[in-house]
Amino acid sequence: MARARPSSSRARSKTRSPWRRRWSIAWKSLLVLALVAVGALVTAVYVARAQLPSFEDLKSSPNGQMIRVHAADGSVIVSLGPSYGEWLSIDRIPAVMQRAMISVEDRRFYNHLGVDPIGVARSVDVRVRRGRWTQGGSTITQQLARNIFLTSAKKFGRKFREAILALAIERKFSKDQILELYLNKVYFGGGAYGIDAASRRFFGHGANHLTLSEAAIIAGLVKAPSNYSPTADAEAAVGRAGVVIETMRETGAITPAQAAAADPQGVKLAPAPRQNSVRYFTDWALPQLELLIDETVKPLEVWTTLDTGMQRDADAAIQQNVPKGAQGALVALDRDGAVRAMVGGTDYVSSIYNRATQAVRQPGSAFKLFVYLAAIEAGKTPDDKELDAPVTIDGWSPRNDSRRNSGEVTLRTAFAYSLNTVAAKLGQMVGFQTVADMARRFGITTPVNTHPSMVLGTSEVRLIDMTRAFASVANKGVAVTPYAITKVTTDGETIYTHEVDRSHVLVAPDVAARMTDLLQTAVNTGTGRAAQIGRPVAGKTGTTTSSKDGWFLGFSSGLTTGVWMGRDDAKPIAGLHGGTAPAKAFAAFMRQAVAKRPIEEFDTKVTLPEWQLEPDDEAYYGSPDNSTFVDGDGYPIGGGAEAAPEAQRVPSDEPPATGEGDEQRLDQDWIDRVTNRRRDTPRPAPAPTAGVPAREVPVAPPAERRPPTRVDTYSTADRPYQ
């Protein structure tokens, strides 16, 4: 009996069963993988959730260290690093600010679990159509995770970790907590983190008073802080705010009437803080924190010695007196070493190089401070006599700028008129190594040579070091160390306080007093006359070869100020002498700086020199690069930096131009010369410092007078020590 054939349906079923089995296995495998993936994802999320800091910990941990620098009066002069304003709880954040941020950054914020699938799909669609990533799909929660825990690297691994953290954050914190963290931590440009810092930075007030237009400007910054920052591009910021307002209208966050009433263009932006001379001070002061404290994470409040009023006066004094094309620097130290003002150049924006603390330049005759200190310590007094006569030391022959010698003079007279021959003899007497040691003792940190010409300031020095040396003389011989930071606090706790050391005595008080005696004379009737301010002042000028550098350093009423002027390329500056622009800048600053301080008399009253000599121009061997005609008394009667060329310089009946400072000329010289009138009467002494009586100063007898004499110019190439 024949076997029955299977039906066609069973045959087809048997034929397809292997494929069905394969599909079944595949689907089951995918399901298992999906379940495993979901399980792994859930595990990863909950592991991440367990490792997340608490809400309070996240509030108190800024991204980076912030440093706020305070002036002596407590005002904030600069903020460095990330800037954080006041932390605003969600109930203190204006609703318009919350709606603006949600509308422009994550309009489904309250409906997703940390990752928005619709936003991701939209981002991928744009990527496919445009061929590049132009639209992000990150939620506010993802941005918060990235800002706190990750970097902004555009890698899929980072995006995956970001998604895990976002899901974990949503599991641990409420939506309000997430929004509060985000609005207080997100970066808005200009160094500002959080809406309060941004509001203060851009509008000058806290974020709890934001208007719709201001909120729109802040919300628009998150996309590209550097592009839309009001301080970088106000027009772009306003334009972006318009987009935010329109988005808020579309999402129903505001009504059409509110959108129409908004006026981003009418928002008044806060002026950008000045980044000028005060930055010279902070750039010098803040690196010292590494030596003072160990804290590198917590926000720091740094309290400094800077007097903002003095800083403005210092800036103005330099700006108003520095020669065209030149640079200027100023340092002012209080009696304990506190730096009250510091100007490192004419414009910080164009040059951050600090000429007050970094530049090394020759000080000219200002260096004679150390020569005379060494001589006084060796037993010399201001009234001791020294012969002003030609001298040669190891082949070096210094000359006075007047090109004449005055014979026997007191040290007071020699210092007041900066006689080079006397300084050279004093240096030889005490030893040039002794002078160098004295300079180092008083705080000169740069190398000091011991060539004979070093007494005229051939070693390069820093302005702050020279100012420190003069301040130590003013402090009766006790060392003054410049400092800028008085205390440092963090979280309300003081972690550093400066203590002034007054125990280091450099010279005996009587040595400092005698040196002050000489410095007073130099200002009252010598090379520093332009530095007079109507109260006792002691100081010294300095001018280098060909007028490349001009210095004035002095003190009054407990404040010591040093001024330097010159070119960065060390080219000559016509008419620049220590007794001209630098002395004028010193006087302009000090008049204001000490105006409210009581007048302080020095231990020794000012004593005028034996006779009135023309102040020396502090030249080196030879003469400066200008010829000068002098009369029989050594008074210039013409010439100078702006005089006619050498071949054209002849006596004339035209009155000479009058200068100031180191090159003061008296019209009476011209009158006497033209009329051939003998000047047999004493020359009147200049007006003395307030409160100090003047006395008649004798002059040389008529028989010693000579007719005008021409002084030749020597090449600077002949000067052995440059």
XYZ file of C-alpha atoms in Angstrom:
722
model
C 0.000 0.000 0.000
C 1.465 3.285 -1.092
C 2.720 5.806 1.648
C 0.768 9.046 1.788
C 2.756 12.170 0.659
C 3.003 15.056 3.061
C 0.997 18.104 2.308
C 2.666 21.024 0.561
C 2.147 23.297 3.608
C 4.064 20.916 5.879
C 6.801 20.719 3.296
C 7.069 24.491 3.127
C 7.046 24.607 6.913
C 9.903 22.156 7.112
C 11.714 24.019 4.352
C 11.465 27.417 6.188
C 11.981 26.145 9.706
C 15.818 26.676 9.641
C 15.391 30.344 8.728
C 12.727 30.808 11.298
C 14.943 29.248 13.850
C 17.782 31.549 12.865
C 15.554 34.636 13.067
C 14.193 33.474 16.354
C 17.695 33.025 17.710
C 18.719 36.441 16.388
C 15.750 38.192 17.936
C 16.296 36.432 21.196
C 19.978 37.387 21.105
C 19.143 41.013 20.393
C 16.619 40.982 23.202
C 19.170 39.531 25.558
C 21.755 42.084 24.443
C 19.230 44.844 24.867
C 18.352 43.617 28.321
C 22.033 43.351 29.163
C 22.653 46.839 27.781
C 19.741 48.248 29.702
C 20.947 46.455 32.783
C 24.468 47.771 32.264
C 23.098 51.262 31.669
C 20.964 51.149 34.792
C 23.900 49.802 36.761
C 26.201 52.498 35.395
C 23.666 55.192 36.175
C 23.167 54.050 39.744
C 26.886 53.552 40.289
C 27.444 57.115 39.011
C 24.583 58.341 41.175
C 26.188 56.813 44.241
C 29.456 58.573 43.458
C 27.976 62.006 42.864
C 28.747 64.676 45.458
C 25.911 66.048 47.495
C 24.035 69.143 46.432
C 25.779 71.224 49.114
C 29.200 69.982 48.006
C 28.476 70.917 44.397
C 27.404 74.388 45.488
C 30.671 75.016 47.315
C 33.115 73.706 44.705
C 33.857 76.259 41.960
C 35.580 75.157 38.765
C 39.036 76.647 39.336
C 40.558 79.089 41.796
C 39.305 82.638 41.906
C 41.499 85.444 43.218
C 40.076 88.834 44.114
C 42.616 91.529 44.834
C 41.699 94.334 47.234
C 43.303 97.743 47.595
C 44.257 99.133 51.009
C 40.746 100.598 51.404
C 39.108 97.221 50.737
C 37.874 97.974 47.222
C 38.354 95.244 44.605
C 40.934 96.364 42.060
C 41.059 93.203 39.957
C 39.551 89.716 39.830
C 41.558 86.914 38.300
C 40.573 83.401 37.393
C 36.945 82.336 37.285
C 34.617 84.917 38.806
C 31.666 83.775 40.890
C 28.975 86.069 42.146
C 26.538 85.463 44.958
C 24.936 82.018 44.967
C 21.237 82.451 44.244
C 18.782 79.790 45.328
C 16.100 78.880 42.806
C 13.478 80.965 44.569
C 15.711 84.061 44.285
C 16.419 83.621 40.594
C 13.976 85.738 38.564
C 11.403 83.608 36.772
C 12.149 85.448 33.532
C 15.773 84.278 33.782
C 14.700 80.678 34.333
C 12.274 80.758 31.402
C 14.826 82.408 29.118
C 17.438 79.733 29.788
C 15.019 76.844 29.434
C 13.551 78.231 26.204
C 16.874 78.683 24.450
C 18.828 75.735 25.867
C 16.366 72.943 26.734
C 12.686 73.619 26.107
C 11.690 70.065 27.194
C 13.720 70.339 30.403
C 10.827 69.347 32.679
C 9.793 66.374 30.475
C 12.970 64.324 29.876
C 15.029 62.084 32.151
C 18.318 63.862 31.587
C 18.762 63.015 27.897
C 16.289 64.287 25.321
C 15.770 61.673 22.538
C 13.984 64.227 20.350
C 16.858 66.668 20.677
C 19.380 63.923 19.881
C 17.382 62.838 16.828
C 17.184 66.441 15.601
C 20.923 66.877 16.034
C 21.649 63.674 14.084
C 19.250 64.718 11.302
C 21.024 68.058 10.914
C 24.366 66.254 10.893
C 23.231 63.983 8.064
C 21.788 66.818 5.985
C 24.675 69.285 6.429
C 27.529 66.829 6.689
C 28.825 68.255 9.978
C 27.723 68.781 13.545
C 26.109 72.217 13.717
C 23.444 71.682 16.347
C 23.917 70.150 19.764
C 21.407 67.905 21.415
C 22.649 68.363 24.962
C 20.114 69.084 27.672
C 20.683 71.466 30.561
C 21.456 68.425 32.699
C 24.062 67.182 30.223
C 25.668 70.635 30.086
C 25.801 70.695 33.875
C 27.496 67.283 33.908
C 30.019 68.455 31.321
C 30.768 71.718 33.109
C 31.339 70.090 36.485
C 32.850 66.693 35.735
C 34.044 66.524 32.112
C 35.747 68.487 29.376
C 34.367 69.937 26.157
C 36.203 67.472 23.909
C 34.014 66.493 20.944
C 34.330 62.721 21.274
C 31.685 60.014 21.466
C 33.286 58.568 24.592
C 32.840 61.887 26.363
C 29.251 62.175 25.111
C 28.467 58.703 26.442
C 29.902 59.529 29.888
C 28.013 62.807 29.782
C 24.734 60.955 29.145
C 25.406 58.535 32.015
C 26.141 61.394 34.389
C 23.083 63.324 33.216
C 20.830 60.364 33.913
C 22.481 59.909 37.298
C 22.057 63.584 38.161
C 18.368 63.386 37.287
C 18.044 60.396 39.624
C 19.724 62.205 42.531
C 18.530 65.796 42.262
C 15.241 67.502 41.563
C 14.674 69.628 38.473
C 14.822 72.796 40.564
C 18.139 71.753 42.091
C 19.564 70.973 38.660
C 18.445 74.332 37.290
C 19.834 76.122 40.351
C 23.215 74.429 39.928
C 23.267 75.184 36.234
C 22.387 78.868 36.504
C 24.969 79.383 39.242
C 27.799 77.498 37.528
C 27.570 77.796 33.755
C 30.193 79.981 32.049
C 28.919 83.210 30.493
C 32.148 84.717 29.181
C 34.305 87.509 30.486
C 35.561 85.211 33.255
C 32.074 85.108 34.807
C 30.594 81.851 36.086
C 26.944 81.912 37.091
C 24.224 84.431 36.351
C 25.057 86.693 39.303
C 28.698 87.074 38.261
C 27.580 87.649 34.659
C 25.003 90.241 35.711
C 27.540 92.126 37.807
C 30.163 91.849 35.091
C 27.975 93.069 32.242
C 25.279 95.197 33.913
C 26.812 96.268 37.210
C 24.135 94.775 39.486
C 23.106 91.422 40.934
C 21.081 88.848 39.000
C 18.112 88.997 41.355
C 17.059 92.222 39.594
C 17.349 91.132 35.959
C 14.928 92.497 33.383
C 13.647 90.478 30.415
C 16.155 92.088 28.046
C 19.060 91.522 30.431
C 18.002 87.914 31.024
C 17.836 87.381 27.266
C 21.387 88.730 26.836
C 22.710 86.406 29.553
C 20.803 83.378 28.238
C 22.157 84.030 24.760
C 25.756 83.847 25.938
C 25.833 80.133 26.723
C 25.945 79.098 23.064
C 29.222 80.942 22.402
C 30.433 83.115 25.294
C 33.457 84.467 23.443
C 31.376 85.489 20.415
C 28.369 87.006 22.158
C 29.993 88.551 25.242
C 28.849 92.192 25.584
C 32.393 93.227 26.449
C 33.723 91.621 23.281
C 30.926 92.447 20.828
C 27.971 94.379 22.217
C 26.149 94.328 18.865
C 26.392 90.542 18.599
C 25.153 90.173 22.188
C 22.112 92.348 21.486
C 21.372 90.472 18.269
C 21.561 87.131 20.023
C 19.242 88.460 22.770
C 16.645 89.190 20.097
C 16.757 85.530 19.025
C 16.265 84.448 22.646
C 13.252 86.723 23.101
C 11.649 85.403 19.911
C 12.261 81.816 21.078
C 10.635 82.623 24.411
C 7.607 83.962 22.565
C 7.383 80.817 20.410
C 7.548 78.519 23.426
C 4.976 80.548 25.347
C 7.480 81.620 28.032
C 6.422 85.232 27.436
C 3.478 86.849 25.715
C 3.735 88.602 22.336
C 3.184 91.897 24.141
C 6.129 91.225 26.456
C 8.288 90.271 23.512
C 7.376 93.477 21.691
C 8.095 95.589 24.770
C 11.564 94.097 25.293
C 14.425 96.358 24.220
C 17.846 94.644 24.339
C 19.434 97.610 22.561
C 18.424 99.867 25.422
C 20.251 97.813 28.036
C 23.003 99.834 29.699
C 26.209 97.822 29.855
C 28.657 98.299 32.716
C 31.978 99.812 31.600
C 34.853 97.389 31.374
C 37.277 97.741 34.297
C 40.512 99.594 33.544
C 43.346 97.225 32.871
C 46.106 99.811 33.047
C 48.711 100.778 35.603
C 47.148 98.860 38.506
C 47.936 95.641 36.639
C 51.641 96.381 36.893
C 51.171 96.203 40.645
C 49.056 93.030 40.668
C 51.342 91.285 38.169
C 54.236 91.921 40.554
C 52.361 91.098 43.754
C 50.360 87.945 42.960
C 53.256 85.605 42.039
C 54.410 86.090 45.637
C 51.387 84.051 46.791
C 53.243 80.861 45.903
C 55.779 81.667 48.609
C 53.240 82.801 51.188
C 50.444 80.197 51.108
C 49.774 76.628 50.006
C 46.100 76.979 49.051
C 45.617 76.381 45.303
C 41.932 75.442 45.057
C 39.722 77.582 47.248
C 38.826 81.139 46.195
C 41.226 83.692 47.641
C 40.711 87.231 48.857
C 44.051 89.030 48.663
C 44.383 92.303 50.592
C 47.149 94.597 49.385
C 48.923 97.841 50.247
C 47.893 99.728 47.105
C 46.396 103.174 47.683
C 44.010 103.773 44.791
C 44.231 107.545 45.135
C 48.012 107.504 45.043
C 47.905 105.106 42.109
C 45.790 107.555 40.104
C 48.127 110.400 41.027
C 51.164 108.316 40.063
C 49.645 107.419 36.725
C 48.822 111.066 36.029
C 52.303 112.243 37.064
C 53.973 109.867 34.622
C 51.532 110.542 31.789
C 51.863 114.319 32.115
C 55.645 114.511 32.442
C 57.203 111.686 30.444
C 58.931 112.954 27.272
C 57.328 112.073 23.956
C 58.378 108.645 22.746
C 59.758 107.683 26.160
C 58.615 105.385 28.925
C 58.262 106.131 32.605
C 58.017 104.190 35.858
C 57.258 105.101 39.466
C 57.325 103.298 42.799
C 56.104 104.764 46.092
C 56.987 103.054 49.397
C 55.599 103.865 52.813
C 57.952 103.935 55.795
C 57.302 100.239 56.535
C 57.886 99.119 52.930
C 54.224 99.023 51.859
C 53.977 99.693 48.125
C 51.395 102.461 47.826
C 51.677 103.041 44.080
C 53.425 101.373 41.168
C 53.510 102.414 37.528
C 55.507 100.175 35.229
C 54.970 102.042 31.972
C 52.821 104.565 30.179
C 50.229 101.998 29.050
C 49.717 98.465 30.363
C 47.508 97.462 27.448
C 50.250 98.092 24.890
C 53.131 96.823 27.057
C 52.914 94.645 30.154
C 56.673 94.931 30.743
C 57.103 96.342 34.243
C 59.883 98.921 34.150
C 59.553 99.519 37.869
C 60.501 95.967 38.858
C 61.986 94.264 35.793
C 63.993 96.838 33.813
C 67.676 97.267 34.692
C 69.148 100.653 33.768
C 72.144 102.753 34.760
C 71.199 105.118 37.616
C 73.763 107.839 36.906
C 74.552 110.075 39.856
C 71.670 108.634 41.900
C 74.182 105.882 42.664
C 76.280 108.421 44.560
C 73.984 107.701 47.486
C 76.089 104.622 48.207
C 79.393 106.448 47.665
C 78.529 109.080 50.243
C 77.008 106.540 52.642
C 80.272 104.606 52.570
C 82.274 107.805 53.077
C 80.098 108.982 55.987
C 80.283 105.568 57.617
C 84.068 105.807 57.260
C 84.035 109.036 59.278
C 83.346 111.816 56.785
C 80.826 114.538 57.616
C 78.845 116.879 55.345
C 81.066 119.791 56.394
C 84.349 118.049 55.648
C 86.376 119.560 52.835
C 87.436 117.830 49.656
C 89.395 119.216 46.720
C 87.420 119.534 43.516
C 90.295 119.175 41.064
C 91.144 116.971 38.075
C 91.792 113.379 39.036
C 92.806 110.229 37.176
C 92.165 106.775 38.620
C 93.478 103.761 36.737
C 93.394 105.731 33.516
C 89.889 107.073 34.097
C 89.468 110.845 34.354
C 86.031 111.985 35.468
C 85.048 115.579 34.794
C 82.329 117.821 36.132
C 79.687 118.831 33.659
C 80.578 122.502 34.110
C 84.036 121.611 32.764
C 85.640 123.526 35.600
C 86.714 122.812 39.124
C 85.859 124.781 42.219
C 88.803 123.987 44.443
C 88.168 123.031 48.034
C 84.468 122.406 48.745
C 82.453 120.712 51.464
C 80.904 117.332 50.845
C 77.538 119.055 51.125
C 78.403 121.329 48.207
C 79.891 118.469 46.189
C 76.789 116.334 46.650
C 74.325 119.169 46.046
C 75.886 119.920 42.670
C 76.828 116.325 41.908
C 80.550 116.966 41.423
C 81.969 113.878 39.760
C 85.579 114.466 40.765
C 84.717 114.494 44.451
C 82.612 111.335 44.151
C 85.507 109.604 42.388
C 87.939 110.609 45.142
C 85.573 109.415 47.849
C 85.146 106.104 46.071
C 88.902 105.705 45.815
C 89.311 106.637 49.469
C 86.823 104.100 50.887
C 87.412 101.518 48.165
C 85.183 100.703 45.228
C 84.465 97.284 46.687
C 83.208 99.020 49.836
C 80.844 101.132 47.735
C 79.592 97.998 45.980
C 79.061 96.294 49.330
C 77.107 99.307 50.570
C 74.841 99.128 47.516
C 74.156 95.450 48.132
C 73.603 96.138 51.827
C 70.860 98.602 50.909
C 69.049 96.166 48.634
C 70.598 96.386 45.166
C 70.032 92.895 43.774
C 71.700 93.320 40.383
C 75.470 92.838 39.842
C 77.574 95.837 40.887
C 80.932 96.344 39.165
C 83.975 97.739 40.957
C 85.495 99.798 38.150
C 86.332 103.345 39.252
C 83.501 104.746 37.119
C 81.004 102.765 39.176
C 80.726 105.779 41.501
C 78.880 107.559 38.686
C 76.319 104.788 38.299
C 77.595 102.504 35.541
C 76.100 99.377 37.149
C 72.546 98.624 36.081
C 69.882 98.628 38.771
C 66.139 98.273 39.199
C 63.939 101.188 40.159
C 62.292 99.311 43.022
C 65.712 98.454 44.485
C 66.906 102.056 44.309
C 63.661 103.258 45.878
C 64.117 100.716 48.646
C 67.615 102.050 49.334
C 66.405 105.647 49.655
C 63.526 104.476 51.861
C 66.005 102.795 54.190
C 67.888 106.089 54.556
C 64.574 107.811 55.313
C 63.894 105.086 57.888
C 66.966 106.208 59.868
C 69.143 103.408 58.527
C 66.742 100.531 59.252
C 66.136 98.229 56.288
C 62.898 98.694 54.361
C 61.634 95.706 52.386
C 58.956 96.405 49.773
C 55.818 94.314 50.194
C 52.392 94.302 48.576
C 50.236 91.688 50.348
C 48.977 92.397 53.855
C 46.738 89.351 54.314
C 45.049 86.509 52.451
C 41.692 85.007 53.377
C 39.623 82.105 52.087
C 36.107 81.192 53.194
C 36.350 83.963 55.774
C 39.473 82.467 57.361
C 42.766 84.375 57.390
C 45.559 82.128 56.149
C 48.346 84.728 55.897
C 49.177 88.022 57.598
C 52.216 90.132 56.797
C 54.537 91.105 59.629
C 56.971 93.986 59.192
C 60.564 93.280 60.231
C 62.129 96.386 61.781
C 65.156 94.649 63.236
C 67.625 94.874 60.360
C 69.824 97.958 60.863
C 71.907 98.849 57.789
C 73.776 101.896 59.075
C 73.852 103.839 62.312
C 71.137 106.501 62.715
C 73.705 109.322 62.621
C 74.998 108.051 59.252
C 71.455 108.090 57.857
C 70.874 111.567 59.337
C 74.023 112.985 57.696
C 73.058 111.382 54.404
C 69.620 112.973 54.699
C 71.383 116.293 55.303
C 73.080 115.952 51.914
C 69.900 114.816 50.175
C 67.990 117.828 51.513
C 70.575 120.190 50.098
C 70.405 118.564 46.669
C 66.668 119.288 46.536
C 66.724 122.691 48.183
C 69.403 124.268 46.022
C 71.114 121.601 43.938
C 70.241 119.344 41.047
C 66.848 118.393 42.465
C 65.260 121.815 42.800
C 62.331 120.860 40.581
C 61.305 118.270 43.188
C 60.385 120.848 45.839
C 56.812 120.506 47.121
C 56.577 123.123 49.877
C 57.622 120.808 52.715
C 60.921 119.132 53.633
C 62.100 116.849 50.836
C 65.344 114.910 50.492
C 66.376 113.320 47.236
C 68.833 112.873 44.394
C 68.796 113.132 40.626
C 70.440 110.764 38.185
C 71.231 111.238 34.496
C 73.188 108.852 32.282
C 75.296 109.327 29.177
C 73.628 111.283 26.367
C 70.476 111.619 28.471
C 69.443 108.009 27.971
C 68.045 107.717 31.490
C 66.623 110.219 33.933
C 66.048 109.423 37.602
C 64.772 111.130 40.679
C 64.456 109.414 44.043
C 63.449 111.120 47.254
C 61.324 111.106 50.384
C 59.090 113.335 52.454
C 56.595 112.804 55.290
C 57.278 109.088 55.525
C 56.782 108.348 51.814
C 59.658 107.471 49.468
C 59.179 107.696 45.706
C 61.431 106.716 42.831
C 60.897 107.849 39.240
C 62.688 106.654 36.106
C 62.249 107.818 32.518
C 63.887 106.731 29.288
C 63.397 104.689 26.147
C 63.204 100.913 26.111
C 65.795 100.846 23.326
C 68.123 103.109 25.387
C 68.299 105.786 22.713
C 69.096 109.354 23.876
C 66.239 111.701 24.711
C 66.963 115.375 24.123
C 66.677 117.406 27.304
C 66.088 114.457 29.633
C 67.866 114.902 32.953
C 67.038 113.666 36.412
C 66.293 117.214 37.485
C 63.779 117.861 34.722
C 60.927 115.481 33.842
C 61.592 112.849 36.559
C 61.869 115.499 39.306
C 58.715 117.200 38.025
C 56.844 113.882 38.029
C 58.062 113.243 41.579
C 56.805 116.647 42.721
C 53.459 116.279 40.924
C 52.872 112.929 42.604
C 54.171 113.778 46.055
C 52.191 117.006 46.392
C 49.018 114.955 46.234
C 50.304 111.824 47.968
C 51.448 113.533 51.173
C 48.950 116.399 51.190
C 46.987 114.891 54.079
C 50.031 113.760 56.028
C 51.563 115.932 58.737
C 54.718 117.829 57.790
C 57.740 116.020 59.181
C 61.034 117.795 59.774
C 64.210 115.804 59.271
C 66.664 115.198 62.090
C 69.030 117.714 60.511
C 67.933 121.085 59.214
C 68.812 121.845 55.628
C 72.107 123.689 55.257
C 72.891 125.523 52.051
C 76.210 124.951 50.272
C 79.141 127.330 50.602
C 78.385 129.021 47.290
C 76.046 128.608 44.405
C 77.475 126.394 41.693
C 75.644 125.335 38.584
C 74.253 121.808 39.145
C 76.271 119.150 37.409
C 74.629 117.207 34.596
C 75.970 113.956 36.013
C 78.043 113.201 32.927
C 80.666 110.510 32.657
C 84.206 110.854 31.396
C 84.224 113.582 28.778
C 80.986 115.500 28.470
C 77.422 114.924 27.427
C 76.599 115.066 23.735
C 75.876 118.770 23.927
C 78.376 121.641 24.160
C 77.752 124.357 26.713
C 79.125 127.866 27.056
C 79.815 128.844 30.618
C 80.765 132.116 32.227
C 83.544 132.660 34.701
C 81.475 131.174 37.487
C 80.606 128.064 35.515
C 77.014 129.165 34.821
C 75.695 127.957 31.430
C 74.911 130.836 29.106
C 73.530 128.938 26.144
C 73.744 125.648 24.323
C 72.186 122.547 25.764
C 70.469 119.671 24.046
C 68.541 121.940 21.709
C 71.424 124.328 20.972
C 72.990 124.950 17.572
C 75.511 122.474 16.151
C 79.057 122.586 17.498
C 80.459 124.706 14.677
C 77.738 127.322 15.073
C 78.067 127.842 18.814
C 79.479 131.293 19.394
C 78.624 133.916 21.980
C 75.804 136.176 20.853
C 73.739 139.007 22.173
C 70.581 136.877 22.039
C 69.276 135.734 25.420
C 69.769 132.017 26.010
C 66.856 129.627 26.328
C 65.963 128.866 29.902
C 65.794 125.300 31.068
C 64.870 123.713 34.360
C 66.148 121.139 36.795
C 69.760 120.158 36.142
C 70.235 122.911 33.538
C 68.628 125.996 35.052
C 69.842 129.187 33.433
C 69.423 132.690 34.829
C 68.506 135.591 32.594
C 70.803 137.742 34.719
C 73.781 135.845 33.250
C 72.865 137.078 29.785
C 72.308 140.648 31.015
C 75.659 140.727 32.766
C 77.478 139.266 29.788
C 75.965 141.634 27.222
C 76.472 144.765 29.312
C 79.924 143.647 30.513
C 78.756 144.527 33.990
C 80.814 143.097 36.822
C 78.745 141.051 39.199
C 80.427 141.882 42.456
C 77.406 141.392 44.681
C 76.450 138.034 46.121
C 74.003 135.970 44.170
C 70.750 135.465 46.139
C 70.065 131.981 47.416
C 67.044 130.153 46.008
C 63.845 130.060 48.009
C 64.328 127.613 50.881
C 61.960 124.853 51.860
C 58.961 126.023 53.859
C 59.840 126.597 57.466
C 63.613 126.713 56.852
C 65.350 130.127 56.974
C 67.491 131.205 54.083
C 70.951 132.635 54.432
C 73.202 134.642 52.184
C 75.595 132.519 50.203
C 79.052 133.914 49.406
C 80.386 133.790 45.886
C 83.899 133.799 44.544
C 85.667 137.226 44.570
C 85.628 139.277 41.372
C 89.271 138.662 40.650
C 88.555 135.012 40.010
C 85.956 135.642 37.341
C 86.744 134.653 33.781
C 85.120 135.527 30.461
C 82.762 133.022 28.861
C 84.608 129.877 27.911
C 83.654 127.236 25.392
C 83.439 123.619 26.510
C 84.305 121.021 23.904
C 82.331 117.863 23.389
C 84.084 114.539 23.755
C 83.048 111.420 21.904
C 81.300 108.821 23.987
C 83.661 106.297 22.401
C 86.422 107.736 24.595
C 84.616 106.697 27.769
C 86.219 103.502 29.076
C 83.336 102.261 31.177
C 79.937 102.121 29.498
